[in-house]
Short mmCIF file of C-alpha atoms and ligand atoms in Angstrom, two decimals:
data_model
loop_
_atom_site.label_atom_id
_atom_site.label_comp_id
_atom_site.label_asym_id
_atom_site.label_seq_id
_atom_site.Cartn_x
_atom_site.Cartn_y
_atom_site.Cartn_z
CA UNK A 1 62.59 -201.45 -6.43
CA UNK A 2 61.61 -201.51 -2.73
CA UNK A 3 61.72 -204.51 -0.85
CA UNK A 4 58.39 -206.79 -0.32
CA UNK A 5 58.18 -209.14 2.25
CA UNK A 6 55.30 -211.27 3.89
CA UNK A 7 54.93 -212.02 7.27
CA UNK A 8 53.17 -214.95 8.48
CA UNK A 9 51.94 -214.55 11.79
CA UNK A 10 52.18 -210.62 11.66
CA UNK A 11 49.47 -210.71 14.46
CA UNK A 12 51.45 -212.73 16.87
CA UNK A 13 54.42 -211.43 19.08
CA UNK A 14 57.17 -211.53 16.34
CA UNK A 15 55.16 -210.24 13.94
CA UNK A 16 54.30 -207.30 15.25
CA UNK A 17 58.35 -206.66 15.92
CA UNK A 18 59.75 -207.69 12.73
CA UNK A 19 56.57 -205.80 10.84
CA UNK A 20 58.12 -202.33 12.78
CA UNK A 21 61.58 -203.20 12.18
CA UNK A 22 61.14 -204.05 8.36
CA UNK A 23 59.36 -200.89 7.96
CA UNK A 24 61.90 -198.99 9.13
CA UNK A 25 63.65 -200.34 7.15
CA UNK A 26 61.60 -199.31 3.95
CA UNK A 27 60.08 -202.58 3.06
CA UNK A 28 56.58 -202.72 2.12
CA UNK A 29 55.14 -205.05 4.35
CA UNK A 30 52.10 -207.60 3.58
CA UNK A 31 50.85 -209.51 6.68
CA UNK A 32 48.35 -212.98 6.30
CA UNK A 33 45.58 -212.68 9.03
CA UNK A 34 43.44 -216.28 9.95
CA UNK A 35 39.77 -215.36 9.14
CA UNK A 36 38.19 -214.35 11.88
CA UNK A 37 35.10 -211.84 13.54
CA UNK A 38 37.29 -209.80 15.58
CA UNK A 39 40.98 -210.04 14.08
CA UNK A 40 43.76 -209.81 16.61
CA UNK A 41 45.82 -206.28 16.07
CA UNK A 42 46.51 -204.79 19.02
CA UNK A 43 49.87 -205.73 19.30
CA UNK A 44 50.52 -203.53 15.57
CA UNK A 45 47.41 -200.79 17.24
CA UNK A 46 50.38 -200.50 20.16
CA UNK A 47 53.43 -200.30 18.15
CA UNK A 48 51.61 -197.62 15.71
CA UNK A 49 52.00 -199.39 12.70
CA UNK A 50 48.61 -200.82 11.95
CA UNK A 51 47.53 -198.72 9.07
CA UNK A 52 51.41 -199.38 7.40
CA UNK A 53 50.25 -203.22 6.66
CA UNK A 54 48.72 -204.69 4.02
CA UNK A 55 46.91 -207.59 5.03
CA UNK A 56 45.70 -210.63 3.12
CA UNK A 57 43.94 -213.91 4.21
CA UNK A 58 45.69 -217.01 4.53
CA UNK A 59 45.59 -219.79 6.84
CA UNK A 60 48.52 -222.47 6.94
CA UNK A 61 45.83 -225.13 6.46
CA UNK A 62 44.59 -224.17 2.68
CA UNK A 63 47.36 -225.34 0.17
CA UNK A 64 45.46 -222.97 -2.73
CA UNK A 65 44.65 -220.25 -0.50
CA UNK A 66 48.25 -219.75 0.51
CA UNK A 67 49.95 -220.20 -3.26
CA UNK A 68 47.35 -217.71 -4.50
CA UNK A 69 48.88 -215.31 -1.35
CA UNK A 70 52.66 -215.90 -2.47
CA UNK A 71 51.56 -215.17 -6.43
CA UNK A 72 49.09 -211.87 -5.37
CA UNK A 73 52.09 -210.43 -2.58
CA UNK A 74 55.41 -211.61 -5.09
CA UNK A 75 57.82 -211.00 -2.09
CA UNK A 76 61.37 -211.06 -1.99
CA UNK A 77 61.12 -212.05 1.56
CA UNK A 78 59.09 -214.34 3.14
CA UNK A 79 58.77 -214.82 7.00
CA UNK A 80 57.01 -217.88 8.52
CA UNK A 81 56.31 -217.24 12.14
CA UNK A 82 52.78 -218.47 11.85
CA UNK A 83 52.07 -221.47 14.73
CA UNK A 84 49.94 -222.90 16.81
CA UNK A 85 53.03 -221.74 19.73
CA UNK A 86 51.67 -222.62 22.60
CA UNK A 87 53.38 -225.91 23.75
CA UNK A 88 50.86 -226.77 26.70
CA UNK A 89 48.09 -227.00 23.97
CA UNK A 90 50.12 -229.21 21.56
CA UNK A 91 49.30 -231.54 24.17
CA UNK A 92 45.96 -231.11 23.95
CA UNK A 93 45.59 -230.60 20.35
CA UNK A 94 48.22 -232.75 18.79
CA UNK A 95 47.22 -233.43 15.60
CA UNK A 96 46.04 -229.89 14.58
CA UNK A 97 49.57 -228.60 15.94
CA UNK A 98 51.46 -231.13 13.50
CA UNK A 99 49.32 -230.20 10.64
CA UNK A 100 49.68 -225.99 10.95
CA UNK A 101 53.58 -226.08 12.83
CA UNK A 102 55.02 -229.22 10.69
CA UNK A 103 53.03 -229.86 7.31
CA UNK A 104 51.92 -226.16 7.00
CA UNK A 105 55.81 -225.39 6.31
CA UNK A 106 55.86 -227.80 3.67
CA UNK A 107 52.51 -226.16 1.92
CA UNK A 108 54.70 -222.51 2.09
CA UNK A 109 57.38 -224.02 0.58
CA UNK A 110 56.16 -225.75 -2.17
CA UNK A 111 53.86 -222.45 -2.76
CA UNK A 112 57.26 -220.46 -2.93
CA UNK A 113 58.98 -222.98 -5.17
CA UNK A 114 56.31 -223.35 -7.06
CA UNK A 115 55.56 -219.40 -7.86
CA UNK A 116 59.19 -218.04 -7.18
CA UNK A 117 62.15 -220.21 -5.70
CA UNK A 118 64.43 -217.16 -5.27
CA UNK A 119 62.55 -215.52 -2.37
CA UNK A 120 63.96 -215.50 0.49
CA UNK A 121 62.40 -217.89 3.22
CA UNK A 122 62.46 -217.87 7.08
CA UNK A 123 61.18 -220.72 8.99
CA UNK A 124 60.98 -220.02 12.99
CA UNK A 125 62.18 -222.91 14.56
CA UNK A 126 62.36 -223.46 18.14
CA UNK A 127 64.71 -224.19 21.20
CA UNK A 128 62.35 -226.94 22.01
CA UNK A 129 63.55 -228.75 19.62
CA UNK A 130 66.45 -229.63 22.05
CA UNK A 131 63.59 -230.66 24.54
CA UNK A 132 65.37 -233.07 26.57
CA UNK A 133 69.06 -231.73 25.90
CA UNK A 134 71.88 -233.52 24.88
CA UNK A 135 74.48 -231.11 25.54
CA UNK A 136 74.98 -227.65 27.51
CA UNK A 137 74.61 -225.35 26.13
CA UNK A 138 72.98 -226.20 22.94
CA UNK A 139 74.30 -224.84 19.31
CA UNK A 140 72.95 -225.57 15.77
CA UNK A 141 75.47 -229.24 16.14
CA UNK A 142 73.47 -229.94 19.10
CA UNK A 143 70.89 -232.84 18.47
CA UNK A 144 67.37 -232.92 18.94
CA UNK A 145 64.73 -234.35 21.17
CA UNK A 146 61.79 -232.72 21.42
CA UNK A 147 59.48 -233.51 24.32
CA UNK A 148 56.19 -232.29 22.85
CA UNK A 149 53.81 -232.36 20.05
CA UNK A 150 54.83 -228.88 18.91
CA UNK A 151 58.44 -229.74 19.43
CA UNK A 152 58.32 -232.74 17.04
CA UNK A 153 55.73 -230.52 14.78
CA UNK A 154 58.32 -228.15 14.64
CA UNK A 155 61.48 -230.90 13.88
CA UNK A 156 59.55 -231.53 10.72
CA UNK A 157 59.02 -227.75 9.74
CA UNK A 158 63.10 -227.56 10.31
CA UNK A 159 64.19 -230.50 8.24
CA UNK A 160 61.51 -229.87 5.63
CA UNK A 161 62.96 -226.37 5.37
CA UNK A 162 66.80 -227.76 5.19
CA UNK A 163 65.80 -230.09 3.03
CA UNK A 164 64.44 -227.94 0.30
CA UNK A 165 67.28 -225.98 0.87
CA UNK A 166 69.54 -228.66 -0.16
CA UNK A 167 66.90 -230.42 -3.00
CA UNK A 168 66.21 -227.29 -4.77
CA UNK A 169 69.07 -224.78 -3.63
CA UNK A 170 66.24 -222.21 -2.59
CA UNK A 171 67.47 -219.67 0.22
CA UNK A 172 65.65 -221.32 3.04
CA UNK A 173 66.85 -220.52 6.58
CA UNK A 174 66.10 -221.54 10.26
CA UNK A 175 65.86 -219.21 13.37
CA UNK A 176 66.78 -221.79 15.99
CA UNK A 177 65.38 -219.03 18.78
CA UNK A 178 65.16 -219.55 22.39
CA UNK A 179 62.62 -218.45 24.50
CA UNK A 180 61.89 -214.55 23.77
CA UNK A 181 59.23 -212.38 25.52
CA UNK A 182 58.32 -208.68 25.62
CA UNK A 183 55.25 -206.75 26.96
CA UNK A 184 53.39 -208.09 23.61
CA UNK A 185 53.83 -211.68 24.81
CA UNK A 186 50.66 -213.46 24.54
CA UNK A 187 49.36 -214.08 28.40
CA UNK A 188 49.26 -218.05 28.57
CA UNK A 189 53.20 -217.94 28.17
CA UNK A 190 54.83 -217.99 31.81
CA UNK A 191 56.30 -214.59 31.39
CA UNK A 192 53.70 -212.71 30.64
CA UNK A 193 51.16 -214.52 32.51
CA UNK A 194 53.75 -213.54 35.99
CA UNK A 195 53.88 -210.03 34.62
CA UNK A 196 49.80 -209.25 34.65
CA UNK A 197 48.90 -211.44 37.26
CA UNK A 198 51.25 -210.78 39.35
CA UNK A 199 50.42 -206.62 38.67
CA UNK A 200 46.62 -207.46 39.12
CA UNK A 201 47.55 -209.09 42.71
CA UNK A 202 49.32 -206.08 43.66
CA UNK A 203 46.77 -203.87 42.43
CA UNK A 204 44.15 -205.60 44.47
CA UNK A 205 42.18 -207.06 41.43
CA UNK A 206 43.22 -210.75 41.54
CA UNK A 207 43.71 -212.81 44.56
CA UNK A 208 46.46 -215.01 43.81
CA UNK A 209 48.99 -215.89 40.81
CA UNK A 210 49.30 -219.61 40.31
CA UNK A 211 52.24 -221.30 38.60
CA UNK A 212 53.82 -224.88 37.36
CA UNK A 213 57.11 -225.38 37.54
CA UNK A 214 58.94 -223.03 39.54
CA UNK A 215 62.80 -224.33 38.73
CA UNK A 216 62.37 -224.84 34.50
CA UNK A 217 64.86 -222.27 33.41
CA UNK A 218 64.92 -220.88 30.41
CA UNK A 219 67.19 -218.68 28.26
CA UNK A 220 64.76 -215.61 27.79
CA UNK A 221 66.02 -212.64 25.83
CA UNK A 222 63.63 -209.54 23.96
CA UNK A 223 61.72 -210.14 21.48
CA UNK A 224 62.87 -207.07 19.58
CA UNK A 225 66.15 -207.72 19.32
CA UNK A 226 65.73 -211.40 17.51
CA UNK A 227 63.61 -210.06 15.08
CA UNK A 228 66.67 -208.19 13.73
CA UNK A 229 68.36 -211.29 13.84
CA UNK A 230 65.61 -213.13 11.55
CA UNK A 231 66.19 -210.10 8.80
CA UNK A 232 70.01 -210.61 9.15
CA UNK A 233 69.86 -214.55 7.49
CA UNK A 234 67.98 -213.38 5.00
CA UNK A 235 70.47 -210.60 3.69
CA UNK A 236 73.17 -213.18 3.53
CA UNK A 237 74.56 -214.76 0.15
CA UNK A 238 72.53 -218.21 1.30
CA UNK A 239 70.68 -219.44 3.43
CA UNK A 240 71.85 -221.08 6.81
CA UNK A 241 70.43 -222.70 10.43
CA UNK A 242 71.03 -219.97 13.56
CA UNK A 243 70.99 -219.95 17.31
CA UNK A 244 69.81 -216.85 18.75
CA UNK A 245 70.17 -216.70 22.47
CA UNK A 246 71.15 -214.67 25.22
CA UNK A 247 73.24 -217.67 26.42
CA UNK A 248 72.02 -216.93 30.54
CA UNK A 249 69.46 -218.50 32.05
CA UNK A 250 66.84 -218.16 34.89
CA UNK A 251 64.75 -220.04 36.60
CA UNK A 252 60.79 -219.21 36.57
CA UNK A 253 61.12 -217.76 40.53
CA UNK A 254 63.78 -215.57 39.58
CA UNK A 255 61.69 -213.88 37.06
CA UNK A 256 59.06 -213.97 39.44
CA UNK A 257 61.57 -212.20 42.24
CA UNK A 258 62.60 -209.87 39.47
CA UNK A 259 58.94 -208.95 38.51
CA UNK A 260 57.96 -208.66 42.03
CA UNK A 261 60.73 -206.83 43.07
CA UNK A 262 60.55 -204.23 40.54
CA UNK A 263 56.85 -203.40 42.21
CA UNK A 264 58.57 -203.26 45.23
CA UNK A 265 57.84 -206.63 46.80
CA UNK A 266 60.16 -208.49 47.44
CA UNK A 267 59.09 -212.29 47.97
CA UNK A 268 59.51 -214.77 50.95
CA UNK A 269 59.44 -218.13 49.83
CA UNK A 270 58.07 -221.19 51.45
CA UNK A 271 57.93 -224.76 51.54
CA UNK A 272 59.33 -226.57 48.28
CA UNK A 273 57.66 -228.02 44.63
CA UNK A 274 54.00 -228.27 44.61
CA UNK A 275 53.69 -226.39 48.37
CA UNK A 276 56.01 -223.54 47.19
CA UNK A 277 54.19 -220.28 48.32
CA UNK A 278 56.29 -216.65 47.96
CA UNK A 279 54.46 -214.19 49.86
CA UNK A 280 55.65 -210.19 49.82
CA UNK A 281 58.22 -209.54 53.18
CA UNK A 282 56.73 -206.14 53.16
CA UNK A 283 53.19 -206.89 53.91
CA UNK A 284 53.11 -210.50 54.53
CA UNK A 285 50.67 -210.95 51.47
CA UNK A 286 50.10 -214.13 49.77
CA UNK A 287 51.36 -213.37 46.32
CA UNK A 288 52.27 -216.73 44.66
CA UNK A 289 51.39 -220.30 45.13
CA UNK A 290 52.51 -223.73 42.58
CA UNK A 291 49.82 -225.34 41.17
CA UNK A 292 50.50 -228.90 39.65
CA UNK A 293 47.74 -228.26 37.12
CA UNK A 294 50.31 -226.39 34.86
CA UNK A 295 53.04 -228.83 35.18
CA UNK A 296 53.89 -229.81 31.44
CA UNK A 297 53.19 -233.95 30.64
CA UNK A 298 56.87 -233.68 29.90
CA UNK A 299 59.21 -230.68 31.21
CA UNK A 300 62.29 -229.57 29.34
CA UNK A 301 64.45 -228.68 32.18
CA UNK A 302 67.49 -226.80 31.26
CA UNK A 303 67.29 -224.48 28.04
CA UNK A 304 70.37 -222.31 27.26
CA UNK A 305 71.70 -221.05 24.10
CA UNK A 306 74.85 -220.97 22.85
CA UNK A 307 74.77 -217.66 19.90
CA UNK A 308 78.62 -217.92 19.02
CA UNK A 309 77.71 -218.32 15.38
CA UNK A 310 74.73 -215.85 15.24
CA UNK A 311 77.55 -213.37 16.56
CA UNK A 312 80.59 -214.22 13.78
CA UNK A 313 78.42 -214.86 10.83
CA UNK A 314 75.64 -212.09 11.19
CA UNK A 315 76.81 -210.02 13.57
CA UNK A 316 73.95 -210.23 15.62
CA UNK A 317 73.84 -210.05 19.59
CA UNK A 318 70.86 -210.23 22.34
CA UNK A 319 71.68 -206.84 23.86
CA UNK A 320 69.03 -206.63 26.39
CA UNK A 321 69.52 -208.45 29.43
CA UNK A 322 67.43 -210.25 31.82
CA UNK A 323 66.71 -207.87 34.47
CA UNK A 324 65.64 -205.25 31.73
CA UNK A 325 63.46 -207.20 29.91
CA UNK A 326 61.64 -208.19 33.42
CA UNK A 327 61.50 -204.34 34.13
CA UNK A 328 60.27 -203.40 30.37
CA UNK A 329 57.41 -206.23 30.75
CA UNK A 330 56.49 -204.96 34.56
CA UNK A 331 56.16 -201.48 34.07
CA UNK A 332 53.96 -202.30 30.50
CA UNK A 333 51.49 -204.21 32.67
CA UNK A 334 51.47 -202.10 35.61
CA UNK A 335 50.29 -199.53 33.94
CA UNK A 336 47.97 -201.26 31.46
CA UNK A 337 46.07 -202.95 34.74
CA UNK A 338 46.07 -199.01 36.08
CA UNK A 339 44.61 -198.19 33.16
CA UNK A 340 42.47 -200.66 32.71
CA UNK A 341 43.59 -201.03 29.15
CA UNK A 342 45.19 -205.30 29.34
CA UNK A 343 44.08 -206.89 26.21
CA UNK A 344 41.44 -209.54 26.53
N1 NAP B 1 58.31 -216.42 21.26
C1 NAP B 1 59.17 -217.39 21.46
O1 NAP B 1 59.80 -217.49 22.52
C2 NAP B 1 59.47 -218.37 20.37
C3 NAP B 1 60.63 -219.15 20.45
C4 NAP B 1 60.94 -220.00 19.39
C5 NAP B 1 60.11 -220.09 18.31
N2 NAP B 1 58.94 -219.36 18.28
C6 NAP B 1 58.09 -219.47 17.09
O2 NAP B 1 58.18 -218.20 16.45
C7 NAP B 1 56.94 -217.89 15.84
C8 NAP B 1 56.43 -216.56 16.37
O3 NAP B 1 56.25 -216.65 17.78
P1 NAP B 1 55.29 -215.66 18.57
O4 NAP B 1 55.76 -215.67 19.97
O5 NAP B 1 55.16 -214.41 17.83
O6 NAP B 1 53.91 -216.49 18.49
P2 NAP B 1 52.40 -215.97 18.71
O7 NAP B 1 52.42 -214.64 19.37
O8 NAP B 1 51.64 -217.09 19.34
O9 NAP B 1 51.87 -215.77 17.21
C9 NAP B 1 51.50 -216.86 16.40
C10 NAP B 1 50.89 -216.36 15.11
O10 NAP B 1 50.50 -217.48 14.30
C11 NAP B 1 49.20 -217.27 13.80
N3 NAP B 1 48.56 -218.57 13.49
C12 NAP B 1 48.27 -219.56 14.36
N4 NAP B 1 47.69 -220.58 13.70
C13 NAP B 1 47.62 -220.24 12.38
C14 NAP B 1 47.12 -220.86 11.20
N5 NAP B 1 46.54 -222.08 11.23
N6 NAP B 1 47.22 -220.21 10.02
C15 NAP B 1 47.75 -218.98 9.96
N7 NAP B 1 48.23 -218.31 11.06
C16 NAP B 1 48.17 -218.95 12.25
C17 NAP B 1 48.52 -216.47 14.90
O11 NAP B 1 47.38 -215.82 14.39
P3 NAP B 1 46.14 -215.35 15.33
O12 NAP B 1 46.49 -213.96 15.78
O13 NAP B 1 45.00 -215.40 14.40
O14 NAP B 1 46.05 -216.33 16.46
C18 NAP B 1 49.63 -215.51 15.29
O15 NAP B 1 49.69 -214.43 14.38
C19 NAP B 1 56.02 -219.07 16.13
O16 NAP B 1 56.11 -219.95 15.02
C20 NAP B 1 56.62 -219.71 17.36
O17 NAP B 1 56.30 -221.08 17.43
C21 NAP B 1 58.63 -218.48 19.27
#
């Protein structure tokens, strides 16, 4: 019978990757979509696999709404990449973030145990759980301390999903992922938000690109390749906690050096933290300036994976490096401010 799986999330980032890679792979794929006017698809419009989903309503909130989902869909596979992601608004929106990243997991479990306890579940847990780190770099022995509301929204959503795991011996298993990006990152994450501004500058169609915290480094690999690594734990005998990482990792000015460099700038910089500006040696043009606005309440400094068991036990490897994946997400938004085609 052919596979079934259900992707939470399917219009986010990950979702959009793991949708194209499962369908290559011959699984019929059902996606849950948040109710809304205008839903969000252009990330599955761009990878040409739109019309392949079948979508169905569900939002992380509605206990009943999402059993009925699990019971309609009957995967073998479900994915939960679903979130409120952005860690900047967990600040902001706190208890919302707890209730969709933390409790939400809980109402997808207890749907799946509930209708089916041998499918297959994926929980997307986060490098941030680390937060302020105890040890470098960080494995899946490594403890935790978040240092944000979707951090600690997102310990629960891990230790809810070992723990059924362990009470009910359902194949549960946790994507510990570090930071991954691609040119369908959404545009508030650092990234991407360097990548169009920074092409809009250039272009002559934004003055400036402002940033926070030019020395957090981060372990950033492609998005595409960790989606393969989510399918991986859920082929395996049972279910298990991973690292995936590239185990390298850059500071926010070398990506934007990279970036700007691949557009043929290369940047000058000047003066240090909140004063930094990086202006282009070729033409003496402001490009880049700090702004303290987008410092984080709390930073987490130093993020860096450690993938040794990803790579024995699944066989699974980040195989696009840093310098690519800034090249990959440059040229996309190049030519999509040419264009004029830059989603909203
Ligand atoms: N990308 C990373 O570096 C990274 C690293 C570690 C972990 N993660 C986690 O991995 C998952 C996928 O990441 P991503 O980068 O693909 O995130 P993303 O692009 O922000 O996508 C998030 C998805 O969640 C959906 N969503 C948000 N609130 C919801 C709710 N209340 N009910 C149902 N759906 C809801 C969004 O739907 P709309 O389209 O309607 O907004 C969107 O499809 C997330 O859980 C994220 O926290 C990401």
């Amino acid at each position: 019978m052919q596979n079934r799986a259900l992707i939470t999330g399917i219009t986010g980032q990950d979702g959009a990757y793991l949708a194209r890679l499962l369908l290559s792979l011959g699984y019929q794929v059902w996606g849950t979509h948040r109710r809304s006017s205008s839903p969000n698809t252009w990330r599955l419009r761009e990878l040409g696999i739109l019309e392949k989903i079948r979508f169905i309503p569900m939002d992380l909130l509605e206990y009943s709404n999402i059993q009925r989902v699990i019971e309609t869909v009957r995967p073998n596979e479900v994915y939960n990449l679903a979130a409120q992601s952005f860690v900047q608004t967990s600040f902001e929106m706190p208890l919302y973030t707890g209730d969709v990243d933390g409790l939400g997991v809980t109402r997808i479990l207890e749907a799946v145990r509930t209708v089916d306890s041998t499918i297959h579940f994926y929980q997307a847990s986060t490098s941030e759980l680390f937060g302020k780190v105890h040890a470098i770099p960080q494995n899946e022995a490594t403890p935790f301390h978040p240092r944000s509301p979707y951090g600690v929204g997102k310990l629960y959503a891990h230790w809810i999903t070992v723990n059924y795991r362990e009470s009910y011996g359902m194949h549960t298993s946790c994507g510990i992922l570090f930071n991954h990006e691609s040119p369908l990152r959404g545009q508030e994450f650092v990234t991407r938000k360097v990548t169009t501004q920074l092409a809009k500058v250039i272009a002559g169609k934004q003055r400036i690109l402002e940033v926070g915290n030019l020395e957090a480094r981060r372990d950033w690999g492609f998005a595409g390749d960790y989606v393969d690594g989510m399918w991986r734990m859920l082929q395996r005998s049972h279910g298990d906690d991973f690292v995936l990482a590239t185990g390298e990792t850059h500071s926010v000015r070398e990506f934007i050096d990279e970036a700007s460099r691949h557009a043929g700038h290369e940047i000058e910089w000047d003066g240090v933290g909140a004063l930094a500006v990086g202006r282009s040696r070729k033409t003496g043009q402001e490009l880049v300036r700090v702004n303290p606005e987008f410092y984080r309440p709390a930073e987490v400094d130093l993020l860096i994976g450690d993938p040794a068991k990803a790579t024995q036990e699944l066989g699974w490897k980040a195989s696009t490096r840093f310098k690519s994946l800034v090249e990959m997400m440059m040229t996309a938004d190049m030519r999509r401010v040419a264009e004029g085609t830059l989603e909203a």
